[in-house]
mmCIF file of C-alpha atoms and ligand atoms in Angstrom:
data_model
loop_
_atom_site.group_PDB
_atom_site.id
_atom_site.type_symbol
_atom_site.label_atom_id
_atom_site.label_comp_id
_atom_site.label_asym_id
_atom_site.label_seq_id
_atom_site.Cartn_x
_atom_site.Cartn_y
_atom_site.Cartn_z
ATOM 1 C CA MET N 199 0.055 -0.025 0.023
ATOM 2 C CA SER N 200 1.198 3.528 -0.744
ATOM 3 C CA GLU N 201 2.438 5.864 2.092
ATOM 4 C CA ILE N 202 0.083 8.348 3.585
ATOM 5 C CA LEU N 203 2.322 11.180 5.061
ATOM 6 C CA VAL N 204 1.096 12.577 8.225
ATOM 7 C CA LEU N 205 2.744 15.878 9.570
ATOM 8 C CA VAL N 206 3.227 15.546 13.281
ATOM 9 C CA GLU N 207 2.082 18.331 15.460
ATOM 10 C CA HIS N 208 4.415 18.409 18.482
ATOM 11 C CA ALA N 209 5.400 20.642 21.353
ATOM 12 C CA GLU N 210 8.282 20.145 23.684
ATOM 13 C CA GLY N 211 9.134 16.727 22.353
ATOM 14 C CA GLU N 212 5.597 15.587 22.875
ATOM 15 C CA VAL N 213 3.358 14.243 20.105
ATOM 16 C CA LYS N 214 -0.088 15.865 20.203
ATOM 17 C CA LYS N 215 -3.212 13.842 20.172
ATOM 18 C CA VAL N 216 -4.408 15.070 16.824
ATOM 19 C CA THR N 217 -1.508 13.361 15.097
ATOM 20 C CA LEU N 218 -2.472 10.024 16.797
ATOM 21 C CA GLU N 219 -5.935 10.462 15.203
ATOM 22 C CA LEU N 220 -4.455 11.203 11.893
ATOM 23 C CA LEU N 221 -2.235 8.060 12.013
ATOM 24 C CA THR N 222 -5.240 6.083 12.880
ATOM 25 C CA LEU N 223 -7.271 7.514 9.933
ATOM 26 C CA ALA N 224 -4.120 7.036 7.530
ATOM 27 C CA ARG N 225 -4.160 3.272 8.496
ATOM 28 C CA THR N 226 -7.514 2.886 6.974
ATOM 29 C CA LEU N 227 -6.222 4.140 3.580
ATOM 30 C CA GLY N 228 -2.685 3.201 3.213
ATOM 31 C CA THR N 229 0.678 2.933 5.094
ATOM 32 C CA PRO N 230 1.080 5.850 7.689
ATOM 33 C CA ALA N 231 4.384 7.679 7.582
ATOM 34 C CA ALA N 232 4.817 10.431 10.207
ATOM 35 C CA VAL N 233 6.775 13.420 9.197
ATOM 36 C CA TRP N 234 8.663 15.156 12.158
ATOM 37 C CA ALA N 235 9.658 18.700 11.266
ATOM 38 C CA GLY N 236 12.179 20.353 13.498
ATOM 39 C CA PRO N 237 14.623 19.551 16.232
ATOM 40 C CA GLY N 238 13.717 17.828 19.547
ATOM 41 C CA ILE N 239 12.379 14.342 18.560
ATOM 42 C CA THR N 240 12.648 12.002 21.594
ATOM 43 C CA PRO N 241 12.685 8.193 21.972
ATOM 44 C CA GLU N 242 9.260 8.520 23.691
ATOM 45 C CA ALA N 243 7.977 10.514 20.729
ATOM 46 C CA LYS N 244 9.234 7.927 18.189
ATOM 47 C CA ALA N 245 7.636 5.225 20.289
ATOM 48 C CA ARG N 246 4.372 7.033 20.528
ATOM 49 C CA LEU N 247 4.211 7.381 16.633
ATOM 50 C CA ALA N 248 5.056 3.742 16.103
ATOM 51 C CA GLU N 249 2.613 2.654 18.735
ATOM 52 C CA TYR N 250 -0.206 4.354 16.697
ATOM 53 C CA GLY N 251 0.895 2.798 13.176
ATOM 54 C CA ALA N 252 3.657 4.900 11.851
ATOM 55 C CA GLU N 253 5.680 2.609 9.683
ATOM 56 C CA LYS N 254 8.117 5.263 8.792
ATOM 57 C CA ILE N 255 9.244 8.310 10.664
ATOM 58 C CA TYR N 256 10.716 10.895 8.441
ATOM 59 C CA VAL N 257 12.885 13.268 10.616
ATOM 60 C CA ALA N 258 14.032 16.657 9.439
ATOM 61 C CA GLY N 259 15.659 17.852 12.431
ATOM 62 C CA ALA N 260 17.368 20.893 11.311
ATOM 63 C CA ASP N 261 16.625 24.099 13.380
ATOM 64 C CA ASP N 262 15.797 25.994 10.131
ATOM 65 C CA ILE N 263 12.681 24.087 9.827
ATOM 66 C CA VAL N 264 11.045 25.766 12.907
ATOM 67 C CA ASP N 265 12.935 29.173 12.628
ATOM 68 C CA HIS N 266 10.877 30.735 9.861
ATOM 69 C CA VAL N 267 7.183 30.159 10.598
ATOM 70 C CA VAL N 268 5.358 27.811 8.258
ATOM 71 C CA ALA N 269 6.939 27.923 4.907
ATOM 72 C CA PRO N 270 9.747 25.421 5.591
ATOM 73 C CA LYS N 271 7.202 22.749 6.663
ATOM 74 C CA ALA N 272 5.567 23.157 3.250
ATOM 75 C CA GLU N 273 8.931 22.851 1.426
ATOM 76 C CA LEU N 274 9.908 19.762 3.569
ATOM 77 C CA LEU N 275 6.539 18.011 2.611
ATOM 78 C CA ALA N 276 6.781 19.156 -1.010
ATOM 79 C CA GLN N 277 10.221 17.562 -1.147
ATOM 80 C CA LEU N 278 8.758 14.287 0.403
ATOM 81 C CA VAL N 279 5.828 14.234 -1.940
ATOM 82 C CA ALA N 280 8.277 14.584 -4.929
ATOM 83 C CA GLY N 281 10.609 11.998 -3.569
ATOM 84 C CA LYS N 282 8.395 9.379 -1.986
ATOM 85 C CA ALA N 283 5.221 9.792 -4.064
ATOM 86 C CA PRO N 284 2.740 9.168 -1.332
ATOM 87 C CA ALA N 285 -0.991 8.664 -1.748
ATOM 88 C CA ALA N 286 -1.934 11.505 0.217
ATOM 89 C CA VAL N 287 -0.813 14.051 2.860
ATOM 90 C CA LEU N 288 -2.784 14.648 6.183
ATOM 91 C CA VAL N 289 -2.230 17.518 8.330
ATOM 92 C CA ALA N 290 -4.241 18.787 11.327
ATOM 93 C CA ALA N 291 -6.891 21.429 10.549
ATOM 94 C CA THR N 292 -5.176 23.853 12.951
ATOM 95 C CA ALA N 293 -4.469 27.356 11.870
ATOM 96 C CA GLU N 294 -0.847 26.276 11.127
ATOM 97 C CA GLY N 295 -1.794 23.059 9.467
ATOM 98 C CA LYS N 296 -4.245 24.757 6.984
ATOM 99 C CA GLU N 297 -1.538 27.185 5.960
ATOM 100 C CA VAL N 298 0.902 24.442 5.407
ATOM 101 C CA ALA N 299 -1.802 22.552 3.466
ATOM 102 C CA GLY N 300 -2.532 25.554 1.281
ATOM 103 C CA ARG N 301 1.260 26.253 0.578
ATOM 104 C CA LEU N 302 2.045 22.516 -0.173
ATOM 105 C CA ALA N 303 -0.950 22.428 -2.746
ATOM 106 C CA ILE N 304 0.497 25.336 -4.575
ATOM 107 C CA LYS N 305 3.999 23.786 -4.522
ATOM 108 C CA THR N 306 2.825 20.383 -5.706
ATOM 109 C CA ASP N 307 0.072 21.556 -7.980
ATOM 110 C CA SER N 308 -2.319 19.420 -6.153
ATOM 111 C CA GLY N 309 -5.823 19.840 -4.732
ATOM 112 C CA VAL N 310 -6.455 20.613 -1.032
ATOM 113 C CA ILE N 311 -9.407 19.931 1.295
ATOM 114 C CA THR N 312 -9.614 21.631 4.724
ATOM 115 C CA ASP N 313 -11.712 20.937 7.825
ATOM 116 C CA ALA N 314 -12.485 17.464 6.765
ATOM 117 C CA VAL N 315 -14.246 15.500 9.528
ATOM 118 C CA GLY N 316 -13.832 12.105 7.892
ATOM 119 C CA LEU N 317 -11.969 10.496 4.960
ATOM 120 C CA SER N 318 -12.937 7.285 3.310
ATOM 121 C CA ASP N 319 -11.979 5.117 0.387
ATOM 122 C CA GLY N 320 -10.653 7.059 -2.717
ATOM 123 C CA PHE N 321 -9.830 9.894 -0.254
ATOM 124 C CA VAL N 322 -13.422 11.114 -0.284
ATOM 125 C CA ALA N 323 -13.415 13.723 2.619
ATOM 126 C CA ASP N 324 -16.538 14.633 4.539
ATOM 127 C CA GLN N 325 -16.916 18.270 5.485
ATOM 128 C CA SER N 326 -19.736 20.108 7.420
ATOM 129 C CA ILE N 327 -20.256 23.475 5.955
ATOM 130 C CA PHE N 328 -22.648 26.599 6.044
ATOM 131 C CA GLY N 329 -22.925 26.375 9.862
ATOM 132 C CA GLY N 330 -23.263 22.840 9.723
ATOM 133 C CA GLY N 331 -26.330 23.088 7.473
ATOM 134 C CA ILE N 332 -24.821 20.907 4.624
ATOM 135 C CA ASN N 333 -22.626 17.864 4.572
ATOM 136 C CA VAL N 334 -20.213 17.779 1.546
ATOM 137 C CA HIS N 335 -18.394 14.917 0.257
ATOM 138 C CA SER N 336 -15.475 15.922 -1.918
ATOM 139 C CA ARG N 337 -12.356 14.417 -3.551
ATOM 140 C CA VAL N 338 -9.119 15.894 -4.931
ATOM 141 C CA ARG N 339 -8.941 15.493 -8.698
ATOM 142 C CA LYS N 340 -5.512 16.813 -9.207
ATOM 143 C CA GLY N 341 -1.908 15.757 -7.888
ATOM 144 C CA THR N 342 -1.675 14.244 -4.376
ATOM 145 C CA PRO N 343 -4.678 14.874 -2.175
ATOM 146 C CA ILE N 344 -3.776 17.173 0.703
ATOM 147 C CA VAL N 345 -6.341 16.869 3.455
ATOM 148 C CA ALA N 346 -6.581 18.997 6.625
ATOM 149 C CA VAL N 347 -8.454 17.057 9.233
ATOM 150 C CA ARG N 348 -10.162 18.534 12.109
ATOM 151 C CA PRO N 349 -8.919 17.478 15.681
ATOM 152 C CA ASN N 350 -11.172 14.983 17.438
ATOM 153 C CA SER N 351 -12.835 13.832 14.171
ATOM 154 C CA THR N 352 -11.394 10.335 14.641
ATOM 155 C CA ALA N 353 -10.836 8.351 17.960
ATOM 156 C CA PRO N 354 -7.034 7.561 18.109
ATOM 157 C CA VAL N 355 -6.519 3.603 18.172
ATOM 158 C CA ALA N 356 -3.096 2.260 18.896
ATOM 159 C CA ALA N 357 -1.886 -0.434 16.291
ATOM 160 C CA ALA N 358 1.816 -0.911 16.244
ATOM 161 C CA GLY N 359 3.847 0.013 13.215
ATOM 162 C CA ALA N 360 7.449 -0.597 12.500
ATOM 163 C CA GLY N 361 8.459 3.078 13.249
ATOM 164 C CA THR N 362 11.544 3.042 10.979
ATOM 165 C CA GLU N 363 13.423 6.349 11.245
ATOM 166 C CA GLU N 364 14.719 7.989 8.216
ATOM 167 C CA GLU N 365 16.514 11.324 8.373
ATOM 168 C CA VAL N 366 15.570 13.957 5.716
ATOM 169 C CA SER N 367 17.600 17.084 4.951
ATOM 170 C CA VAL N 368 15.935 19.866 3.280
ATOM 171 C CA THR N 369 17.444 22.803 1.463
ATOM 172 C CA LEU N 370 15.174 25.707 2.197
ATOM 173 C CA SER N 371 14.607 28.282 -0.519
ATOM 174 C CA GLU N 372 15.380 31.890 0.447
ATOM 175 C CA ALA N 373 11.769 32.683 0.016
ATOM 176 C CA ALA N 374 10.926 30.236 2.883
ATOM 177 C CA LYS N 375 13.432 31.963 4.960
ATOM 178 C CA ALA N 376 11.940 35.494 4.466
ATOM 179 C CA ALA N 377 10.226 35.549 7.854
ATOM 180 C CA ARG N 378 12.194 34.689 11.020
ATOM 181 C CA VAL N 379 10.732 33.549 14.308
ATOM 182 C CA VAL N 380 12.401 36.047 16.792
ATOM 183 C CA GLU N 381 10.726 35.055 20.026
ATOM 184 C CA ARG N 382 8.501 32.317 21.384
ATOM 185 C CA VAL N 383 6.221 33.079 24.424
ATOM 186 C CA LYS N 384 4.897 30.071 26.401
ATOM 187 C CA GLN N 385 1.185 30.437 26.895
ATOM 188 C CA GLU N 386 0.399 29.809 30.491
ATOM 189 C CA LYS N 387 -1.733 26.620 30.510
ATOM 190 C CA GLY N 388 -4.179 25.677 33.127
ATOM 191 C CA ALA N 389 -4.832 22.059 34.257
ATOM 192 C CA ARG N 390 -7.559 21.615 31.713
ATOM 193 C CA PRO N 391 -7.018 19.974 28.337
ATOM 194 C CA GLU N 392 -6.914 22.401 25.275
ATOM 195 C CA LEU N 393 -10.245 23.414 24.075
ATOM 196 C CA THR N 394 -9.934 22.202 20.371
ATOM 197 C CA GLU N 395 -8.178 18.943 21.342
ATOM 198 C CA ALA N 396 -10.394 17.983 24.386
ATOM 199 C CA ALA N 397 -12.528 14.782 24.228
ATOM 200 C CA ILE N 398 -15.095 16.318 26.360
ATOM 201 C CA VAL N 399 -16.164 20.014 26.402
ATOM 202 C CA VAL N 400 -18.557 21.563 28.872
ATOM 203 C CA SER N 401 -19.896 24.886 27.650
ATOM 204 C CA GLY N 402 -21.860 27.666 29.309
ATOM 205 C CA GLY N 403 -24.070 30.439 27.824
ATOM 206 C CA ARG N 404 -26.132 33.272 28.908
ATOM 207 C CA GLY N 405 -28.177 31.089 31.195
ATOM 208 C CA VAL N 406 -25.058 30.805 33.264
ATOM 209 C CA GLY N 407 -25.906 34.337 34.511
ATOM 210 C CA SER N 408 -22.543 35.782 35.768
ATOM 211 C CA ALA N 409 -18.768 35.232 35.563
ATOM 212 C CA GLU N 410 -18.760 33.996 39.143
ATOM 213 C CA ASN N 411 -21.576 31.343 38.132
ATOM 214 C CA PHE N 412 -18.959 29.870 35.661
ATOM 215 C CA THR N 413 -17.384 27.905 38.537
ATOM 216 C CA VAL N 414 -20.510 25.597 38.077
ATOM 217 C CA ILE N 415 -19.505 24.777 34.601
ATOM 218 C CA GLU N 416 -15.785 24.540 35.553
ATOM 219 C CA GLY N 417 -16.770 22.131 38.351
ATOM 220 C CA LEU N 418 -18.448 19.779 35.900
ATOM 221 C CA ALA N 419 -15.578 20.245 33.483
ATOM 222 C CA ASP N 420 -12.961 19.164 36.123
ATOM 223 C CA ALA N 421 -14.957 16.292 37.279
ATOM 224 C CA LEU N 422 -15.053 14.969 33.655
ATOM 225 C CA GLY N 423 -11.565 16.029 32.754
ATOM 226 C CA ALA N 424 -13.094 18.262 30.257
ATOM 227 C CA ALA N 425 -12.208 21.660 28.606
ATOM 228 C CA VAL N 426 -14.491 24.670 29.333
ATOM 229 C CA GLY N 427 -16.186 26.471 26.456
ATOM 230 C CA ALA N 428 -18.668 29.425 26.322
ATOM 231 C CA SER N 429 -21.212 30.876 23.852
ATOM 232 C CA ARG N 430 -20.574 34.316 22.533
ATOM 233 C CA ALA N 431 -23.271 35.724 24.651
ATOM 234 C CA ALA N 432 -21.133 34.666 27.617
ATOM 235 C CA THR N 433 -17.890 35.846 26.265
ATOM 236 C CA ASP N 434 -19.311 39.191 25.080
ATOM 237 C CA ALA N 435 -20.637 39.646 28.616
ATOM 238 C CA GLY N 436 -17.174 39.355 30.071
ATOM 239 C CA TRP N 437 -18.058 36.207 31.946
ATOM 240 C CA TYR N 438 -15.550 34.116 30.266
ATOM 241 C CA PRO N 439 -12.449 35.036 28.149
ATOM 242 C CA HIS N 440 -12.971 35.198 24.507
ATOM 243 C CA GLN N 441 -10.410 32.486 23.741
ATOM 244 C CA PHE N 442 -12.998 29.947 24.947
ATOM 245 C CA GLN N 443 -15.699 31.067 22.699
ATOM 246 C CA VAL N 444 -17.195 28.114 20.570
ATOM 247 C CA GLY N 445 -18.783 28.939 17.240
ATOM 248 C CA GLN N 446 -18.574 30.504 13.799
ATOM 249 C CA THR N 447 -16.465 33.349 15.130
ATOM 250 C CA GLY N 448 -14.776 31.295 17.947
ATOM 251 C CA LYS N 449 -13.118 27.835 18.051
ATOM 252 C CA THR N 450 -14.396 24.769 16.339
ATOM 253 C CA VAL N 451 -14.532 21.695 18.505
ATOM 254 C CA SER N 452 -15.445 18.244 17.633
ATOM 255 C CA PRO N 453 -15.240 16.295 20.923
ATOM 256 C CA GLN N 454 -16.603 12.988 21.848
ATOM 257 C CA LEU N 455 -19.032 14.628 24.327
ATOM 258 C CA TYR N 456 -20.268 18.433 24.255
ATOM 259 C CA ILE N 457 -22.435 19.507 27.089
ATOM 260 C CA ALA N 458 -24.161 22.787 26.525
ATOM 261 C CA ALA N 459 -25.615 24.400 29.600
ATOM 262 C CA GLY N 460 -27.641 27.443 29.272
ATOM 263 C CA ILE N 461 -27.046 27.704 25.627
ATOM 264 C CA SER N 462 -30.039 28.296 23.147
ATOM 265 C CA GLY N 463 -28.280 26.533 20.054
ATOM 266 C CA ALA N 464 -28.016 29.577 17.673
ATOM 267 C CA ILE N 465 -26.683 28.573 14.275
ATOM 268 C CA GLN N 466 -23.441 30.440 14.842
ATOM 269 C CA HIS N 467 -22.976 28.456 17.966
ATOM 270 C CA ARG N 468 -23.880 25.190 16.318
ATOM 271 C CA ALA N 469 -21.320 25.927 13.628
ATOM 272 C CA GLY N 470 -18.602 25.314 16.171
ATOM 273 C CA MET N 471 -19.660 22.213 17.865
ATOM 274 C CA GLN N 472 -22.253 20.193 15.847
ATOM 275 C CA THR N 473 -19.749 17.614 14.703
ATOM 276 C CA ALA N 474 -19.480 16.433 18.388
ATOM 277 C CA LYS N 475 -20.187 12.854 18.613
ATOM 278 C CA THR N 476 -22.634 13.114 21.594
ATOM 279 C CA ILE N 477 -24.393 16.383 22.351
ATOM 280 C CA VAL N 478 -26.068 16.909 25.847
ATOM 281 C CA ALA N 479 -28.096 20.083 26.326
ATOM 282 C CA ILE N 480 -29.315 21.574 29.651
ATOM 283 C CA ASN N 481 -31.762 24.212 29.375
ATOM 284 C CA LYS N 482 -34.851 25.477 31.248
ATOM 285 C CA ASP N 483 -36.680 26.297 27.961
ATOM 286 C CA PRO N 484 -38.205 23.044 26.339
ATOM 287 C CA GLU N 485 -38.347 24.872 23.137
ATOM 288 C CA ALA N 486 -34.728 25.900 22.912
ATOM 289 C CA PRO N 487 -33.476 25.137 19.445
ATOM 290 C CA ILE N 488 -30.338 23.230 20.968
ATOM 291 C CA PHE N 489 -32.713 20.418 21.870
ATOM 292 C CA GLU N 490 -33.290 19.783 17.992
ATOM 293 C CA LEU N 491 -29.354 18.971 17.890
ATOM 294 C CA ALA N 492 -28.942 17.166 21.309
ATOM 295 C CA ASP N 493 -28.735 13.465 21.614
ATOM 296 C CA TYR N 494 -29.659 13.823 25.390
ATOM 297 C CA GLY N 495 -31.568 16.768 26.887
ATOM 298 C CA VAL N 496 -32.356 17.775 30.292
ATOM 299 C CA VAL N 497 -35.099 20.507 30.738
ATOM 300 C CA GLY N 498 -34.222 22.254 33.992
ATOM 301 C CA ASP N 499 -32.402 25.107 35.707
ATOM 302 C CA LEU N 500 -28.636 24.505 35.113
ATOM 303 C CA HIS N 501 -27.827 25.844 38.517
ATOM 304 C CA GLN N 502 -29.664 22.743 39.907
ATOM 305 C CA VAL N 503 -28.893 20.189 37.111
ATOM 306 C CA VAL N 504 -25.141 20.943 36.710
ATOM 307 C CA PRO N 505 -24.100 20.567 40.401
ATOM 308 C CA GLN N 506 -26.041 17.218 40.796
ATOM 309 C CA LEU N 507 -24.428 15.938 37.603
ATOM 310 C CA THR N 508 -21.023 17.052 38.940
ATOM 311 C CA GLU N 509 -21.658 15.185 42.293
ATOM 312 C CA GLU N 510 -22.744 11.945 40.452
ATOM 313 C CA VAL N 511 -19.684 11.950 38.130
ATOM 314 C CA THR N 512 -17.431 12.584 41.230
ATOM 315 C CA LYS N 513 -19.017 9.837 43.184
ATOM 316 C CA ARG N 514 -18.359 7.343 40.323
ATOM 317 C CA LYS N 515 -14.699 8.164 40.031
HETATM 318 C C1 FAD W 812 -21.781 36.969 12.712
HETATM 319 C C2 FAD W 812 -22.214 36.437 14.012
HETATM 320 C C3 FAD W 812 -21.093 35.405 14.508
HETATM 321 C C4 FAD W 812 -21.440 34.862 15.856
HETATM 322 N N1 FAD W 812 -20.671 33.908 16.260
HETATM 323 C C5 FAD W 812 -20.864 33.317 17.351
HETATM 324 C C6 FAD W 812 -20.014 32.330 17.885
HETATM 325 O O1 FAD W 812 -18.919 32.003 17.381
HETATM 326 N N2 FAD W 812 -20.418 31.610 18.972
HETATM 327 C C7 FAD W 812 -21.613 31.860 19.519
HETATM 328 O O2 FAD W 812 -21.949 31.123 20.550
HETATM 329 N N3 FAD W 812 -22.475 32.842 19.258
HETATM 330 C C8 FAD W 812 -22.193 33.540 17.993
HETATM 331 N N4 FAD W 812 -22.986 34.522 17.648
HETATM 332 C C9 FAD W 812 -24.140 34.897 18.490
HETATM 333 C C10 FAD W 812 -25.267 33.939 18.313
HETATM 334 O O3 FAD W 812 -26.168 34.389 17.293
HETATM 335 C C11 FAD W 812 -26.235 33.855 19.493
HETATM 336 O O4 FAD W 812 -26.492 35.302 20.021
HETATM 337 C C12 FAD W 812 -25.284 33.265 20.776
HETATM 338 O O5 FAD W 812 -24.825 32.125 20.445
HETATM 339 C C13 FAD W 812 -26.301 33.227 22.078
HETATM 340 O O6 FAD W 812 -25.688 32.667 23.110
HETATM 341 P P1 FAD W 812 -26.519 31.876 24.223
HETATM 342 O O7 FAD W 812 -27.027 30.689 23.658
HETATM 343 O O8 FAD W 812 -25.424 31.655 25.453
HETATM 344 O O9 FAD W 812 -27.490 33.083 24.705
HETATM 345 P P2 FAD W 812 -29.174 33.004 24.406
HETATM 346 O O10 FAD W 812 -29.473 32.767 23.087
HETATM 347 O O11 FAD W 812 -29.675 34.161 25.192
HETATM 348 O O12 FAD W 812 -29.601 31.620 25.127
HETATM 349 C C14 FAD W 812 -29.502 31.555 26.560
HETATM 350 C C15 FAD W 812 -30.196 30.196 26.934
HETATM 351 O O13 FAD W 812 -30.009 29.887 28.231
HETATM 352 C C16 FAD W 812 -31.269 29.464 28.674
HETATM 353 N N5 FAD W 812 -31.263 29.537 30.203
HETATM 354 C C17 FAD W 812 -31.432 30.864 30.786
HETATM 355 N N6 FAD W 812 -31.305 30.519 32.090
HETATM 356 C C18 FAD W 812 -31.035 29.328 32.366
HETATM 357 C C19 FAD W 812 -30.888 28.649 33.459
HETATM 358 N N7 FAD W 812 -30.891 28.954 34.628
HETATM 359 N N8 FAD W 812 -30.797 27.141 33.243
HETATM 360 C C20 FAD W 812 -30.887 26.476 31.951
HETATM 361 N N9 FAD W 812 -30.952 27.285 30.811
HETATM 362 C C21 FAD W 812 -31.147 28.564 31.175
HETATM 363 C C22 FAD W 812 -32.363 30.099 27.928
HETATM 364 O O14 FAD W 812 -33.606 29.298 27.898
HETATM 365 C C23 FAD W 812 -31.729 30.195 26.644
HETATM 366 O O15 FAD W 812 -32.156 29.123 25.664
HETATM 367 C C24 FAD W 812 -22.666 35.143 16.344
HETATM 368 C C25 FAD W 812 -23.670 36.017 15.800
HETATM 369 C C26 FAD W 812 -23.283 36.654 14.684
HETATM 370 C C27 FAD W 812 -24.285 37.686 14.107
#
């Protein structure tokens, strides 16, 4: 079977969960080959990639690759596409991944699909568009399919691959080096998982009532090991930081479980969460549109329902 290149997302030597998802997906379509861009690969990272099915691990460990924003990664992948003739290239549909995908498509004269939530035989990608109102199935007709897949679209499943390492050296063009990274500032991270990567997200909306009341949402999130999200009504009111807004003008999440508390389910909110595998809505209005979308609904006051849920979850741990 032909190789499927998977661009590894990593930070401080650790492989991000989305990469394990992409390897799992790649296994269904060909032979997964991980591409590690930049220095700092560790034995643990290699073991992790092999554990999830990487038969090959291409390592381009030069500092240059990460010193010049995203262009070098696109050049690295373009070189591998030319040399290895993979059946497809998968990247994570993050801001960086999508930029790499676009640049790679230009360099290899190929078609690109972004924000895929599934990929099946013949590299037919599923996308959920126009605020989720329409599901699209599309396929690249030219060159090597380049597909940016949304985090959390596939559950990562381990299945050992050989993990054979191959060093790759890339000669970067002057154009790729036009912008230089001069400083990296580490974002302070809380104990909760990153919103776009979390398997469970608990979100609060206007129904939460105040910034202080968000501790109710945080309590359930912490009991479930989940990330906290918010509707735009809640972030605009200053109850929760904007970086946690879910929706059309916020983050797109696709977790296994999404709990919406005190959120009406406006189309712009749905756009960011409707590909969640299971949706639970808690709302005191039985007519709230979120119930049309929810797999499970609780009609009630979230200030009563959520603490009870938190207590039950905590008891079972
Ligand atoms: C261009 C554009 C982009 C937008 N982008 C986004 C976006 O990215 N994300 C986003 O979320 N919105 C976005 N919006 C706003 C969107 O249209 C809605 O206004 C917003 O999602 C509403 O948030 P909400 O559901 O929290 O509030 P509301 O619509 O006011 O709903 C609050 C809900 O809480 C329920 N409730 C109240 N009290 C309780 C209680 N005690 N217990 C249980 N339930 C209770 C109510 O019954 C109601 O259903 C956008 C709008 C526009 C025009």
